[in-house]
Tab-separated table of C-alpha atoms in Angstrom:
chain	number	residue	atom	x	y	z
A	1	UNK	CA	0.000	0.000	0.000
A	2	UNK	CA	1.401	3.370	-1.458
A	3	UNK	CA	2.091	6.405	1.260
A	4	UNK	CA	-1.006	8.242	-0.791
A	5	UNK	CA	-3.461	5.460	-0.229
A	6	UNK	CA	-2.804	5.149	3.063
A	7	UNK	CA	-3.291	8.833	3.408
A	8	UNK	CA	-6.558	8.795	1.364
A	9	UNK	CA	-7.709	6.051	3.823
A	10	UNK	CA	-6.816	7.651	6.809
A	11	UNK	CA	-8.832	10.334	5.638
A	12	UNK	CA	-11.798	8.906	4.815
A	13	UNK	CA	-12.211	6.680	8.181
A	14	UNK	CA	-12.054	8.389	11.323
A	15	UNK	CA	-12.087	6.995	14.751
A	16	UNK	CA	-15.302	7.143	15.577
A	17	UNK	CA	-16.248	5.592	12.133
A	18	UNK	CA	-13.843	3.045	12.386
A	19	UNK	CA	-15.300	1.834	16.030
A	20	UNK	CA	-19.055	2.004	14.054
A	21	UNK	CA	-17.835	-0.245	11.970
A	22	UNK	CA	-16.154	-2.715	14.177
A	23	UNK	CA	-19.446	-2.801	15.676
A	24	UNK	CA	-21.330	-3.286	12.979
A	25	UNK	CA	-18.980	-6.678	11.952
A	26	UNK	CA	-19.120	-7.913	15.718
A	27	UNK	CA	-22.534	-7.491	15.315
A	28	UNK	CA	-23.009	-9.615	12.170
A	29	UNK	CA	-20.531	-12.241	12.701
A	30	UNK	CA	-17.679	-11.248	10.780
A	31	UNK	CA	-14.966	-11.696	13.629
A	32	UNK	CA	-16.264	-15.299	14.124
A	33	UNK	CA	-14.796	-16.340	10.717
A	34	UNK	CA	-11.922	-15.322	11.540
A	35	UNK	CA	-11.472	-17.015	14.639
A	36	UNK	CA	-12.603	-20.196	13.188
A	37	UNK	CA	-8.740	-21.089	11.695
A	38	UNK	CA	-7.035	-24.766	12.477
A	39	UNK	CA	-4.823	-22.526	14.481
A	40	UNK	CA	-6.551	-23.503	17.842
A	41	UNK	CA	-7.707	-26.383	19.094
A	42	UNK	CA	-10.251	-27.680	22.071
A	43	UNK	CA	-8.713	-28.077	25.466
A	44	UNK	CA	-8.773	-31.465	26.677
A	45	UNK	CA	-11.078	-32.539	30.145
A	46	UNK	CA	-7.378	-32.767	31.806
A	47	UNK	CA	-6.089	-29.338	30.186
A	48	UNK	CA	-9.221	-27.391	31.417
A	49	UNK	CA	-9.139	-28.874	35.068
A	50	UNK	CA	-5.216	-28.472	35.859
A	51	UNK	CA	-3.301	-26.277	32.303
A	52	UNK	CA	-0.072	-26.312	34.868
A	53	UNK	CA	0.360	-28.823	36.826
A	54	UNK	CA	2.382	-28.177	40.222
A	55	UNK	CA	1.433	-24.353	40.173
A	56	UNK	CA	0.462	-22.809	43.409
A	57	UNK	CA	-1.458	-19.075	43.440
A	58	UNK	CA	-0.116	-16.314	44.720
A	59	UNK	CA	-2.185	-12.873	46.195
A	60	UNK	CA	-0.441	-9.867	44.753
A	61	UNK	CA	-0.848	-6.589	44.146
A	62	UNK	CA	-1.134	-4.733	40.471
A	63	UNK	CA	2.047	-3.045	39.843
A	64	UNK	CA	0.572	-1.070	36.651
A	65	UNK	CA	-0.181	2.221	39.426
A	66	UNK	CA	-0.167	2.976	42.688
A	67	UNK	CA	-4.088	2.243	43.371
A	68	UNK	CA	-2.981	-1.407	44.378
A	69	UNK	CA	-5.675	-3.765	43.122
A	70	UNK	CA	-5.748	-7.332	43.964
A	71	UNK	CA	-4.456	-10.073	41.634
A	72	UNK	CA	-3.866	-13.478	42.404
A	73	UNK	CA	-0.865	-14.513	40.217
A	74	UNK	CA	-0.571	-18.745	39.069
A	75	UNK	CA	3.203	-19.215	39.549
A	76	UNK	CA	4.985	-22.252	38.324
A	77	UNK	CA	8.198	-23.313	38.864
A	78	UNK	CA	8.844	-19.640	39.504
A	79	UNK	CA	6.999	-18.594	36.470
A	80	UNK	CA	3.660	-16.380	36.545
A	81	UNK	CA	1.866	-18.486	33.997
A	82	UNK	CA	-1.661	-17.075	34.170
A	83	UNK	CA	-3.260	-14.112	36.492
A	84	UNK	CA	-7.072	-13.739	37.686
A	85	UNK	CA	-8.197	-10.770	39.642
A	86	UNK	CA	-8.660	-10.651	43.362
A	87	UNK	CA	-12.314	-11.357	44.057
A	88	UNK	CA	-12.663	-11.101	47.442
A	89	UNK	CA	-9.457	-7.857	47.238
A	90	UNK	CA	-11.133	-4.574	49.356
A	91	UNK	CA	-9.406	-1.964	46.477
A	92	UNK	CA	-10.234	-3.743	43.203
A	93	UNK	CA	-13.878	-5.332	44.366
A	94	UNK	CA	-12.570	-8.345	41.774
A	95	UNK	CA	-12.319	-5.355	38.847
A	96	UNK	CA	-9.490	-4.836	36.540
A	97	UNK	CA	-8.461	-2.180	34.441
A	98	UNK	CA	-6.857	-2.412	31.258
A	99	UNK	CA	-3.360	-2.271	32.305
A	100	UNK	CA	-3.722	-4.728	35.303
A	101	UNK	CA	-5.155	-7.606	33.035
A	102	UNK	CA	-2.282	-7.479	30.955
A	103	UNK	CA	0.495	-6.619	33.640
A	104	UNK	CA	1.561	-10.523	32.944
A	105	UNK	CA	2.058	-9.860	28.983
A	106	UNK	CA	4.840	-7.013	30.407
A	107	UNK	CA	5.922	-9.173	33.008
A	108	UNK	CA	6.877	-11.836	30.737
A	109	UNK	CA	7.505	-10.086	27.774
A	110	UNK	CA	10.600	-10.885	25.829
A	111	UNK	CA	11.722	-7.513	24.597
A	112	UNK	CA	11.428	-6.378	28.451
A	113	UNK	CA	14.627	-4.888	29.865
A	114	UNK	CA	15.792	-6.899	32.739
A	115	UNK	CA	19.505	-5.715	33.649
A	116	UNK	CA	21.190	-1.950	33.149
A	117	UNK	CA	22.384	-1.305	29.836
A	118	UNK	CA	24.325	1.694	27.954
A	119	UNK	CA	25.100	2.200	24.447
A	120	UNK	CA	28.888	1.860	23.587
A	121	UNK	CA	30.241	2.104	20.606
A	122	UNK	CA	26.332	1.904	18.632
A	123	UNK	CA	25.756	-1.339	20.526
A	124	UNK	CA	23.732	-1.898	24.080
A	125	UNK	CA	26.002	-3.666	26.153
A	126	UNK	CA	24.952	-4.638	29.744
A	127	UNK	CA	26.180	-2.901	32.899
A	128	UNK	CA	26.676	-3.593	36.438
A	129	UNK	CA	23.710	-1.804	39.100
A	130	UNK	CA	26.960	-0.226	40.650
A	131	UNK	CA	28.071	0.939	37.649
A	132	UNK	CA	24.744	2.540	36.256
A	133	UNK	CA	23.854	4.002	39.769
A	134	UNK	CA	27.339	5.504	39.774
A	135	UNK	CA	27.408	6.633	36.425
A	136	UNK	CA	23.645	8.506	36.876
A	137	UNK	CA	24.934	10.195	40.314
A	138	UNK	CA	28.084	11.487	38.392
A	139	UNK	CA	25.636	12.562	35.478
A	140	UNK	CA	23.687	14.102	37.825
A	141	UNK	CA	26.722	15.788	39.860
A	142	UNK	CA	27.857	17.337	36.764
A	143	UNK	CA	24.957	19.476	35.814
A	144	UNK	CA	24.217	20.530	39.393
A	145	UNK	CA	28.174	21.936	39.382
A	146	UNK	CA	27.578	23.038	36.059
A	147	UNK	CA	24.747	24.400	35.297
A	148	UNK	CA	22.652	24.684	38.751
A	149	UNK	CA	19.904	22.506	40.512
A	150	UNK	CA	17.562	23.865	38.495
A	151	UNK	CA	19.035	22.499	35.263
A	152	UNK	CA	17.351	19.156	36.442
A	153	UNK	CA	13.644	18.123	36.092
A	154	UNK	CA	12.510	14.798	38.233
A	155	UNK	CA	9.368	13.439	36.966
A	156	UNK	CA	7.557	10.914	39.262
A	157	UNK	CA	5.255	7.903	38.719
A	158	UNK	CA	1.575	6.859	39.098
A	159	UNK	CA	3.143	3.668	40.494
A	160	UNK	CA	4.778	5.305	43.085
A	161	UNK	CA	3.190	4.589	46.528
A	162	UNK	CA	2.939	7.661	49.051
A	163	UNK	CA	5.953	6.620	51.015
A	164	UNK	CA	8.283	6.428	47.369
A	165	UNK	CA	6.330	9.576	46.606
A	166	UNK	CA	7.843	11.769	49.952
A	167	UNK	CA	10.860	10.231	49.608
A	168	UNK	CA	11.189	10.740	45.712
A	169	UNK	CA	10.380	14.547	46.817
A	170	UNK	CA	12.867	14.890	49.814
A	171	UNK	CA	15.739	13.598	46.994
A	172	UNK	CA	14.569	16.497	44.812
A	173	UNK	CA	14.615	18.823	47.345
A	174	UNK	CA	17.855	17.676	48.805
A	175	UNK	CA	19.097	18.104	45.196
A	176	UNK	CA	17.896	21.731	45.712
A	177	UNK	CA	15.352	21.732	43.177
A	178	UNK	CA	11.461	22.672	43.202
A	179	UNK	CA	11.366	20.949	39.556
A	180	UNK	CA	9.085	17.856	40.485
A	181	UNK	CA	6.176	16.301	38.465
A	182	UNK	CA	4.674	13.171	38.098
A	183	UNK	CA	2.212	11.525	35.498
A	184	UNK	CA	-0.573	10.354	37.322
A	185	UNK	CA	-3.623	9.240	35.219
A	186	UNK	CA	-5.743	8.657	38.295
């Protein structure tokens, strides 16, 4: 497909069109035929009573913010195989939002960075913790000396809990900086 088709089509279906349509084919079956592929087959009696054998659950809580829903995490072999939400959890009331169903698909995805890592010489190469938290407090020694306190910005997180929020803001204001923020989508 040419950049000027594209283009064309992007200007003839708009959002809200495009979700009129998807409800329209829902709707009518469409989606079904697709599903229908030898890709999948039935679970077996066995599959559907015990998928991982040996697993135990585990009550957690929902790392995606800082609300801290209940999830009960199925952990084999110190793997987190398969996640339900916490009915009986006093925060969540056995709801889920969008980013807590699919915290295990970040969890265990396989692009996810795991270790400290710099670019050297065009290349990521993987670094000790020592080394990266050195190397960020000599960053960050530099432009204080530099160029001033104020020539930093720390921006916060929604998964921050209220205890990592103060303390994230006494480091800021030890720094000597008012230049805190945060992201929060709650």
């Amino acid at each position: 497909m040419s950049a000027n088709t594209y283009e064309t089509l992007n200007a003839k279906v708009g959002r809200r069109s495009f979700m009129k349509m998807a409800a329209v084919a829902t709707a009518f079956g469409v989606t079904s035929s697709f599903a229908s592929t030898t890709a999948t087959r039935t679970a077996t009696e066995e599959e559907i009573k015990n998928p991982f054998p040996g697993s135990k659950m585990v009550k957690s809580i929902c790392t995606a913010c800082s609300v801290g829903c209940g999830i009960v995490a199925e952990v084999q072999n110190g793997v987190w195989v398969r996640q339900e939400v916490a009915q009986d959890h006093p925060v969540s009331l056995g709801g889920h939002c969008c980013k807590g169903s699919d915290m295990i698909d970040m969890v265990r995805s396989e692009v996810r960075v795991k270790h400290p890592m710099v670019k050297k010489d065009g290349k990521w190469q993987r670094i000790s913790w020592d080394e990266a938290l050195n190397g960020i407090a000599s960053k960050l020694e530099d432009l204080r000396q530099k160029d001033g306190p104020d020539s930093v910005m720390f921006l916060g997180s929604a998964k921050f809990n209220n205890e990592q929020a103060y303390y994230f803001r006494k480091f800021a204001a030890m720094f000597g900086t008012n230049n805190i923020d945060h992201q929060a989508r709650i």
